[in-house]
Coordinates of C-alpha atoms in Angstrom, one line a residue:
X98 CA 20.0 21.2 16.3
X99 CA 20.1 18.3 14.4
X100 CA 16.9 16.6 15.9
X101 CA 15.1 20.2 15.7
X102 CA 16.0 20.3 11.8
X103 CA 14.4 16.6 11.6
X104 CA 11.4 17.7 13.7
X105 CA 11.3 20.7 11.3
X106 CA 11.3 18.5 7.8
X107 CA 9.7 15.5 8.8
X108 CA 7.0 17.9 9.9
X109 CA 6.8 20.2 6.9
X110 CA 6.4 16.9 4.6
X111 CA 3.5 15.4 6.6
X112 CA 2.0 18.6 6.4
X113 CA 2.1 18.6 2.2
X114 CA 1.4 14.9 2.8
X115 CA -2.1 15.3 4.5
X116 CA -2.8 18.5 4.5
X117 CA -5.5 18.9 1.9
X118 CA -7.7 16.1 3.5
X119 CA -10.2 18.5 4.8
X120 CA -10.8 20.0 1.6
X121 CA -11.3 17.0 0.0
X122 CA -15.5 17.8 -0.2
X123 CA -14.5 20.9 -2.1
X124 CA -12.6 19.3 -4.7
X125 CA -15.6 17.2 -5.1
X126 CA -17.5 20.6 -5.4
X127 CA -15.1 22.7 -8.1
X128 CA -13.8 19.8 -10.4
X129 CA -17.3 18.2 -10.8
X130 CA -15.3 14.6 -9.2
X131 CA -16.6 11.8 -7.0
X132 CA -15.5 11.3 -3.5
X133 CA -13.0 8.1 -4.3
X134 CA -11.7 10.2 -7.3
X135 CA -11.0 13.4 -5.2
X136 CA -9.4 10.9 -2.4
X137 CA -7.0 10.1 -5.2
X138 CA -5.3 13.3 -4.3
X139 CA -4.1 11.9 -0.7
X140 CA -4.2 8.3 -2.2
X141 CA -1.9 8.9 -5.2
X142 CA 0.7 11.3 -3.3
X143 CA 1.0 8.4 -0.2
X144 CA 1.3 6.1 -3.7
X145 CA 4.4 7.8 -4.9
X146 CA 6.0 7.1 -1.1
X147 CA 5.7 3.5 -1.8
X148 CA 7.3 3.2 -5.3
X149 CA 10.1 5.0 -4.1
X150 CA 10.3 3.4 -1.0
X151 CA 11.1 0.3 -3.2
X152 CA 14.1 2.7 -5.0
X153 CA 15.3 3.5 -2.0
X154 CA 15.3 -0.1 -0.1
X155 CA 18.0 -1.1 -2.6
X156 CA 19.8 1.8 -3.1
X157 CA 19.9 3.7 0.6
X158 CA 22.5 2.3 1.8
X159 CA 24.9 3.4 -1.1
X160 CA 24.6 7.1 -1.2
X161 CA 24.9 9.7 1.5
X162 CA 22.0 10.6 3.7
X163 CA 22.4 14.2 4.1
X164 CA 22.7 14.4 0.2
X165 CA 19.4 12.5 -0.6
X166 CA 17.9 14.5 2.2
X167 CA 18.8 17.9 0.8
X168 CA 18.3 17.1 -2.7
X169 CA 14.4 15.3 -2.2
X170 CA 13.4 18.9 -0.3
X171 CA 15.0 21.0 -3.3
X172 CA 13.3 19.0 -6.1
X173 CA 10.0 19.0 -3.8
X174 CA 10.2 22.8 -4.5
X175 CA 9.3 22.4 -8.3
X176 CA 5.7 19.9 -8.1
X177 CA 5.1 22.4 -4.3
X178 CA 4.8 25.6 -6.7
X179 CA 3.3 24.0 -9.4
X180 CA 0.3 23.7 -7.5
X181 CA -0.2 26.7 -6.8
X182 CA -1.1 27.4 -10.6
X183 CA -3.0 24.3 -11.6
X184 CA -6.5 24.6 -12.8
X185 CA -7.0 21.0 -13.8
X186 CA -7.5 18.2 -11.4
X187 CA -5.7 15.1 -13.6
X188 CA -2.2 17.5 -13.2
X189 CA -2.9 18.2 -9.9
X190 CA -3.0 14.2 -9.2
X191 CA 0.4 14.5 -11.3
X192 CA 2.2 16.5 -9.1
X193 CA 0.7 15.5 -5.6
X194 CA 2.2 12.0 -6.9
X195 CA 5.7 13.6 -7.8
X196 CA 5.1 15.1 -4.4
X197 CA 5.0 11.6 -3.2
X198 CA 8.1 10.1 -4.6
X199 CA 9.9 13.2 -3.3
X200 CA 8.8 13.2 -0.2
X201 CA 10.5 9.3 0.5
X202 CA 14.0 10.7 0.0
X203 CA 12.8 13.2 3.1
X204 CA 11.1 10.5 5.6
X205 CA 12.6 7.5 5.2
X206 CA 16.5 8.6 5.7
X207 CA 15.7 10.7 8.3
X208 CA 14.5 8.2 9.9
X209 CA 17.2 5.8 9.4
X210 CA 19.6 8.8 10.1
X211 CA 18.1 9.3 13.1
X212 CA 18.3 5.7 14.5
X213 CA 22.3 6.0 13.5
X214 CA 23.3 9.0 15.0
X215 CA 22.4 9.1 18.2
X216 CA 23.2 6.9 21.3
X217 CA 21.6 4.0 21.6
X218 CA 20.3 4.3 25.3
X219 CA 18.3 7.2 23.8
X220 CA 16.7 5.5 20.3
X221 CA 13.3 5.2 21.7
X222 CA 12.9 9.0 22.7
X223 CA 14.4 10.0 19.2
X224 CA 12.5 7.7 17.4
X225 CA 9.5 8.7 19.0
X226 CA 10.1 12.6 18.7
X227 CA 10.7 11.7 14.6
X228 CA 7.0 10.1 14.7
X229 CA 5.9 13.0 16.9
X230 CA 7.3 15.5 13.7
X231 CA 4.9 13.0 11.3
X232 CA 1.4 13.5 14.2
X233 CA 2.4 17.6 13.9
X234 CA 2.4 17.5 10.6
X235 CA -0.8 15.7 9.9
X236 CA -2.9 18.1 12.8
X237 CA -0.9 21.3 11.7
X238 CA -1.3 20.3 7.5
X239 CA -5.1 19.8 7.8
X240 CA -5.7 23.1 10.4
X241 CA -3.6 25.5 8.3
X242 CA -5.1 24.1 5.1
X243 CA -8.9 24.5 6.6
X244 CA -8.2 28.0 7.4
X245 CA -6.6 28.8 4.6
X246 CA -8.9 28.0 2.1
X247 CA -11.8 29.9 4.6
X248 CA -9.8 33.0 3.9
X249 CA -8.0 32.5 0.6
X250 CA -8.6 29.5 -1.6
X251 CA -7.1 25.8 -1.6
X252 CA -4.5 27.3 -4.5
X253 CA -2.6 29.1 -1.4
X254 CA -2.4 26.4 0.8
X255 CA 0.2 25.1 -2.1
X256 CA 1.8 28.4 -1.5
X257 CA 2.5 28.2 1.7
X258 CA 4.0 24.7 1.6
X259 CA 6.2 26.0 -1.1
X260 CA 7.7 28.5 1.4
X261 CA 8.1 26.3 3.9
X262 CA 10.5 23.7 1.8
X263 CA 12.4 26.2 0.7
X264 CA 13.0 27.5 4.2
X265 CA 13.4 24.0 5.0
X266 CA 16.0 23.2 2.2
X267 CA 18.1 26.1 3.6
X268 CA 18.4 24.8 7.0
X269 CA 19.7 21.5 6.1
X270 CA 22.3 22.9 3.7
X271 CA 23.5 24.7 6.4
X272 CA 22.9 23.2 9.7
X273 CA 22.5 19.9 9.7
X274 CA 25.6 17.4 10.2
X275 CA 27.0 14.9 7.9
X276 CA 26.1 11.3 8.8
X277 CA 29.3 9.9 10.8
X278 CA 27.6 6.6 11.9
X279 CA 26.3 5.7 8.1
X280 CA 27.8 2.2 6.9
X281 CA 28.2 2.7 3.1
X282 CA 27.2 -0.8 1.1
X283 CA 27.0 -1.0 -2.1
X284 CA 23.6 -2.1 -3.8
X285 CA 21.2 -4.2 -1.8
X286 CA 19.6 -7.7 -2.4
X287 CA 16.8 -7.4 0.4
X288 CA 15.5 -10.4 -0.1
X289 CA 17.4 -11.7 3.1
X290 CA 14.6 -9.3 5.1
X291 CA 11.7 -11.0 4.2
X292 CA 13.3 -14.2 5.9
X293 CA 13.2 -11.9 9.4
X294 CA 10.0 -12.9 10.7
X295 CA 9.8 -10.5 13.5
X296 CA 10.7 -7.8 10.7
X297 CA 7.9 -9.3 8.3
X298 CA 5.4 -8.4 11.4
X299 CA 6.5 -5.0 11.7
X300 CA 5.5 -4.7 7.7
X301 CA 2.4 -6.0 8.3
X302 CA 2.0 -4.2 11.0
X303 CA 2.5 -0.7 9.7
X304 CA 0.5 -1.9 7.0
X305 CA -2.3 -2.3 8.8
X306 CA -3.1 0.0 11.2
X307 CA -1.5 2.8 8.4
X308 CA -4.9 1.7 6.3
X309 CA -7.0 1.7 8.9
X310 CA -5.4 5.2 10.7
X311 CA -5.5 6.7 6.8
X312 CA -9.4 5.6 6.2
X313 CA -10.8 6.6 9.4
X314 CA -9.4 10.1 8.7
X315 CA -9.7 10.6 5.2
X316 CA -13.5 9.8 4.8
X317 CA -14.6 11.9 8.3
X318 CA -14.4 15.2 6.3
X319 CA -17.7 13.6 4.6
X320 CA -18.9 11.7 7.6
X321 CA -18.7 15.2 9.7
X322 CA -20.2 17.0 6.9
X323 CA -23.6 14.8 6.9
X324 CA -26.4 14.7 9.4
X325 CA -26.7 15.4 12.8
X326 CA -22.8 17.1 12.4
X327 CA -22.8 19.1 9.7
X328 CA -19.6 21.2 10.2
X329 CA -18.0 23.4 7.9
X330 CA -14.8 22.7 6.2
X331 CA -13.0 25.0 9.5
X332 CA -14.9 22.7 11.7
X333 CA -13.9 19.4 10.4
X334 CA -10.5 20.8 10.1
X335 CA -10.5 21.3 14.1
X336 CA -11.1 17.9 14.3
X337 CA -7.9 16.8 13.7
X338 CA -7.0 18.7 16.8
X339 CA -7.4 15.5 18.5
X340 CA -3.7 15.0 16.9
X341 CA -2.5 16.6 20.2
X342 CA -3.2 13.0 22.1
X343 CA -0.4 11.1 19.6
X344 CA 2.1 13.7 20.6
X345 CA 1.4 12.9 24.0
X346 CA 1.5 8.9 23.5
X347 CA 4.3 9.0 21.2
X348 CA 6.4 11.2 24.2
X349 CA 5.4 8.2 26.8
X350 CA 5.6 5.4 24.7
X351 CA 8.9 5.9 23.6
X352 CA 9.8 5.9 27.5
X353 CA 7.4 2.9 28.2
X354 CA 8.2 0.4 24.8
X355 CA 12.5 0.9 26.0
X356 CA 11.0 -0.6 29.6
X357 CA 8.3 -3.2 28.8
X358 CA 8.9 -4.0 25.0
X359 CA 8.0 -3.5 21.7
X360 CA 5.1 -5.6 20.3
X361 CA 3.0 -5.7 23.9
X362 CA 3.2 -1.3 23.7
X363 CA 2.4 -1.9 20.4
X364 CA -0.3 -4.7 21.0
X365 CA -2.2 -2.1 23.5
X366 CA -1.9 0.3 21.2
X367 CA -4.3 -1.5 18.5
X368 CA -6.9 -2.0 21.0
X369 CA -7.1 1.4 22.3
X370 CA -7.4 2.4 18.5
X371 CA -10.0 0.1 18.0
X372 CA -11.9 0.9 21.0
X373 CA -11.9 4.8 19.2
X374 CA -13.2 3.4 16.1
X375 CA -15.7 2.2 17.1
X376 CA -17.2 4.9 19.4
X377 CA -17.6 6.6 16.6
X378 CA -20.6 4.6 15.5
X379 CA -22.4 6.7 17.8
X380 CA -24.1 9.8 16.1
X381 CA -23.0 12.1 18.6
X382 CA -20.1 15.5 18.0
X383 CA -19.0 14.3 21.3
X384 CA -18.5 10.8 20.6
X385 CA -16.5 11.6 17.0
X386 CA -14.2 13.6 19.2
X387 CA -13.4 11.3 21.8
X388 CA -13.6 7.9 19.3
X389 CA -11.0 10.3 17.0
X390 CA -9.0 11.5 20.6
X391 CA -9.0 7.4 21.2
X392 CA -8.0 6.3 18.2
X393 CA -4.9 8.7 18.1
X394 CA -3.6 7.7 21.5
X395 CA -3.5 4.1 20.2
X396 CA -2.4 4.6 16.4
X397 CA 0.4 6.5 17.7
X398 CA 1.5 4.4 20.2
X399 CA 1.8 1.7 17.8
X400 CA 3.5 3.2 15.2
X401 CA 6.4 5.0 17.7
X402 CA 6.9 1.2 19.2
X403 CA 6.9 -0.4 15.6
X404 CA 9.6 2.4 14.4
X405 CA 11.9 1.3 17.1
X406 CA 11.2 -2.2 16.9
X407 CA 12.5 -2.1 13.5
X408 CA 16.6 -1.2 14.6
X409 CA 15.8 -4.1 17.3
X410 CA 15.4 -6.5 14.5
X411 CA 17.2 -5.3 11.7
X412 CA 21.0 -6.6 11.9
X413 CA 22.2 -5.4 8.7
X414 CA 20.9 -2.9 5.7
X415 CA 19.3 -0.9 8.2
X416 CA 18.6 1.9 5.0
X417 CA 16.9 -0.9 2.8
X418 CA 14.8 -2.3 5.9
X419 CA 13.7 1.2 6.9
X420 CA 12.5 1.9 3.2
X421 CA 10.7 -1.7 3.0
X422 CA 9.1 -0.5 6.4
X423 CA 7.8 2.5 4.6
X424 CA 7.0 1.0 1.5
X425 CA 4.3 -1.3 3.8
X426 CA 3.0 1.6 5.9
X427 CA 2.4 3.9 3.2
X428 CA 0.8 1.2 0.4
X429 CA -1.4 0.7 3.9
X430 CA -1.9 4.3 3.8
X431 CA -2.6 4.8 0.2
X432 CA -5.3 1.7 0.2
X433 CA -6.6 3.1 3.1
X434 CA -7.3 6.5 1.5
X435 CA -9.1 5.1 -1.4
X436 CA -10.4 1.5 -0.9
X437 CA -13.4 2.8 2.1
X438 CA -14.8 4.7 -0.3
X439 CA -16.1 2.3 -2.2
X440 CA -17.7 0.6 1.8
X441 CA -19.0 3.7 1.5
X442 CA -21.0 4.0 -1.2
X443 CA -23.0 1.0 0.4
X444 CA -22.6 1.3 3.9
X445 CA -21.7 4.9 4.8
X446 CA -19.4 5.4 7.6
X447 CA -20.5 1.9 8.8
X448 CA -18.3 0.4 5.9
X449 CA -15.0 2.6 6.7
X450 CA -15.5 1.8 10.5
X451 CA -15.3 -2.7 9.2
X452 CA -12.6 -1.9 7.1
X453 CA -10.1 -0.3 9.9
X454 CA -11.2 -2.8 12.4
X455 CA -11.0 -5.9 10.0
X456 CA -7.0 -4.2 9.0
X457 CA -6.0 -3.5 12.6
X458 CA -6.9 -7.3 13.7
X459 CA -4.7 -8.6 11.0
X460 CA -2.2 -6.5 12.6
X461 CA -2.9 -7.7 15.9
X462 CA -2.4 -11.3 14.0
X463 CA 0.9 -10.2 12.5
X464 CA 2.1 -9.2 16.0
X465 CA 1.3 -12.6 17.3
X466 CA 1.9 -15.2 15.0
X467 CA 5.4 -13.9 13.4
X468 CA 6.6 -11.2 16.3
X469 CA 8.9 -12.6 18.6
X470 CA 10.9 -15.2 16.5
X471 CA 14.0 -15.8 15.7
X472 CA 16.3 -13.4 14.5
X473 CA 19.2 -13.5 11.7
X474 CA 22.4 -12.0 13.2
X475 CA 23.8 -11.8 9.7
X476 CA 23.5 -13.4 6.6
X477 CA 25.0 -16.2 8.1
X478 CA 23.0 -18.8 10.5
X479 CA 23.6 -17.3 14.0
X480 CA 20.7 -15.7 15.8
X481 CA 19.2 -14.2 18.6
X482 CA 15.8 -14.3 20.1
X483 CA 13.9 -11.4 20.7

């Protein structure tokens, strides 16, 4: 019960996460905005995830996780219904951002709750099922918002997402355990993290292939709206079907990362993404679907690998580490939302297609250069290598 409830919330936030990304064109359309402005509305909201990711690494460790949990989906109610009503696009960046900082207090414990509560032997398969809850959100969020908006209007989508938390907010309150394994400290001076080089990879590795995950999808609404694809908003939304692969790679890589390691799984996985990005340079609806089907497999490969390389690493603060893990991966993901567009007034889809391979080589570099040294047992001098 307690991993369907994470499933369950970890899912529903992805969805308000990412979920108006197909629409994206039509905000362009109905508030008279550019495409880097109406990006802002994914951009700002994954922006409000990294400020309070920083809240969170030093205070996470202090106060319950349930209680954070269960009080982040109840306040996510309010700025959730609030869209719904908005006719102006400046407060609808205001409350996709409060969205943002909400949806931390959601993600981010759950996932340190997660690596806490169950046995160890099976960290990898839980780990990977909570980064399979963030790949359903992402496809289900951009589907149910493209057929929404065919029948209704992008107002109901907010709706809908509404329901869902409050739903949401009732099964935790109800269902889900207390944290038994949680080691209460008081507040945290993370600075000692930043001295873990193989934990200083896994930042820079989530925040790059985050960016270049992020840009690839955020700016194909307008690449599959052009010339020779030219799909409908319920087309491009059906894209994102190709979500189906992570769930898939994120099931095996948890089983193959606990056998072969960490940074080699997520190694391969960067240059199978890559390999996807760049199919996509042919002008072809088949090619955009199997350079998008690629690019999943990899990107999510990675990411479950990096999530449970992080509890390999981390010896102590395992909250604040988790939120400094986040605060990388979604500043990736908010730069990568918005900084392509600007490629793109230039080079089109060439320029988003440089920036996520130039972002997931410095990741590769990151992996390489600091992965693999040694690590702090404590904040004392013994260590181990990994």
């Amino acid at each position: 019960m307690r991993l369907f409830i994470i499933f369950l919330s970890v899912t529903n936030a992805f969805i308000i996460i990412y979920g108006p990304q197909p629409i994206l064109p039509i905000f362009m359309k109905d508030f008279g905005v550019s495409m880097s402005t109406a990006s802002l509305s994914i951009s700002l909201t994954i922006f409000g995830i990294v400020l309070s990711s920083l809240f969170l690494a030093v205070f996470s460790d202090k106060w319950d996780r349930k209680k954070v949990v269960l009080l982040s989906n109840v306040i996510l109610i309010i700025p959730s219904a609030a869209l719904f009503f908005t006719h102006s696009f400046f407060w609808l960046l205001v409350f996709r951002f409060f969205q943002g900082t909400l949806i931390t207090g959601v993600t981010t414990i759950l996932m340190t709750y997660a690596s806490e509560e169950f046995p160890k032997k099976k960290k990898g398969m839980v780990l990977a099922t909570y980064v399979s809850a963030t790949l359903a959100g992402g496809l289900l969020g951009r589907i149910l918002c493209g057929f929404i908006v065919g029948y209704f209007n992008w107002a109901a989508f907010f709706l809908v997402t509404t329901i869902m938390t409050v739903s949401i907010s009732l099964l935790i309150y109800f269902y889900l355990s207390d944290s038994t394994q949680q080691v209460k400290t008081g507040k945290q001076d993370f600075k000692d993290h930043f001295k873990n080089l193989p934990l200083l990879s896994v930042f820079f590795i989530g925040f790059s292939h985050f960016f270049s995950f992020v840009g690839f999808f955020n700016y194909l609404p307008f690449y599959a709206s052009q010339a020779p694809f030219h799909y409908s908003v319920a087309q491009t939304s059906l894209l994102y079907l190709t979500y189906i692969w992570g769930i898939v790679s994120s099931i095996i890589t948890g089983m193959v990362s606990n056998k072969y390691g960490r940074r080699g799984t997520i190694a391969c996985g960067h240059l199978v993404g890559a390999v996807g990005i760049l199919i996509t340079l042919i002008p072809s609806p088949y090619t955009l679907i199997i350079g998008a089907s690629i690019l999943t497999l990899g990107q999510f490969c990675s990411q479950s690998s990096a999530t449970a390389y992080i509890t390999d690493v981390v010896t102590h603060s395992k909250g604040a580490a988790t939120s400094l893990y986040q605060c990388f991966f979604y500043l990736g993901g908010s730069l990568g939302a918005w900084l392509p567009g600007i490629l793109w007034r230039h080079f089109n889809w060439s320029g988003v297609v440089f920036s996520s391979l130039s972002f997931i080589l410095l990741a590769l570099c990151s992996n390489y250069f600091l992965g693999g040294k040694k690590v702090h047992s404590s904040p004392t001098k013994h260590s181990v290598q990994v």
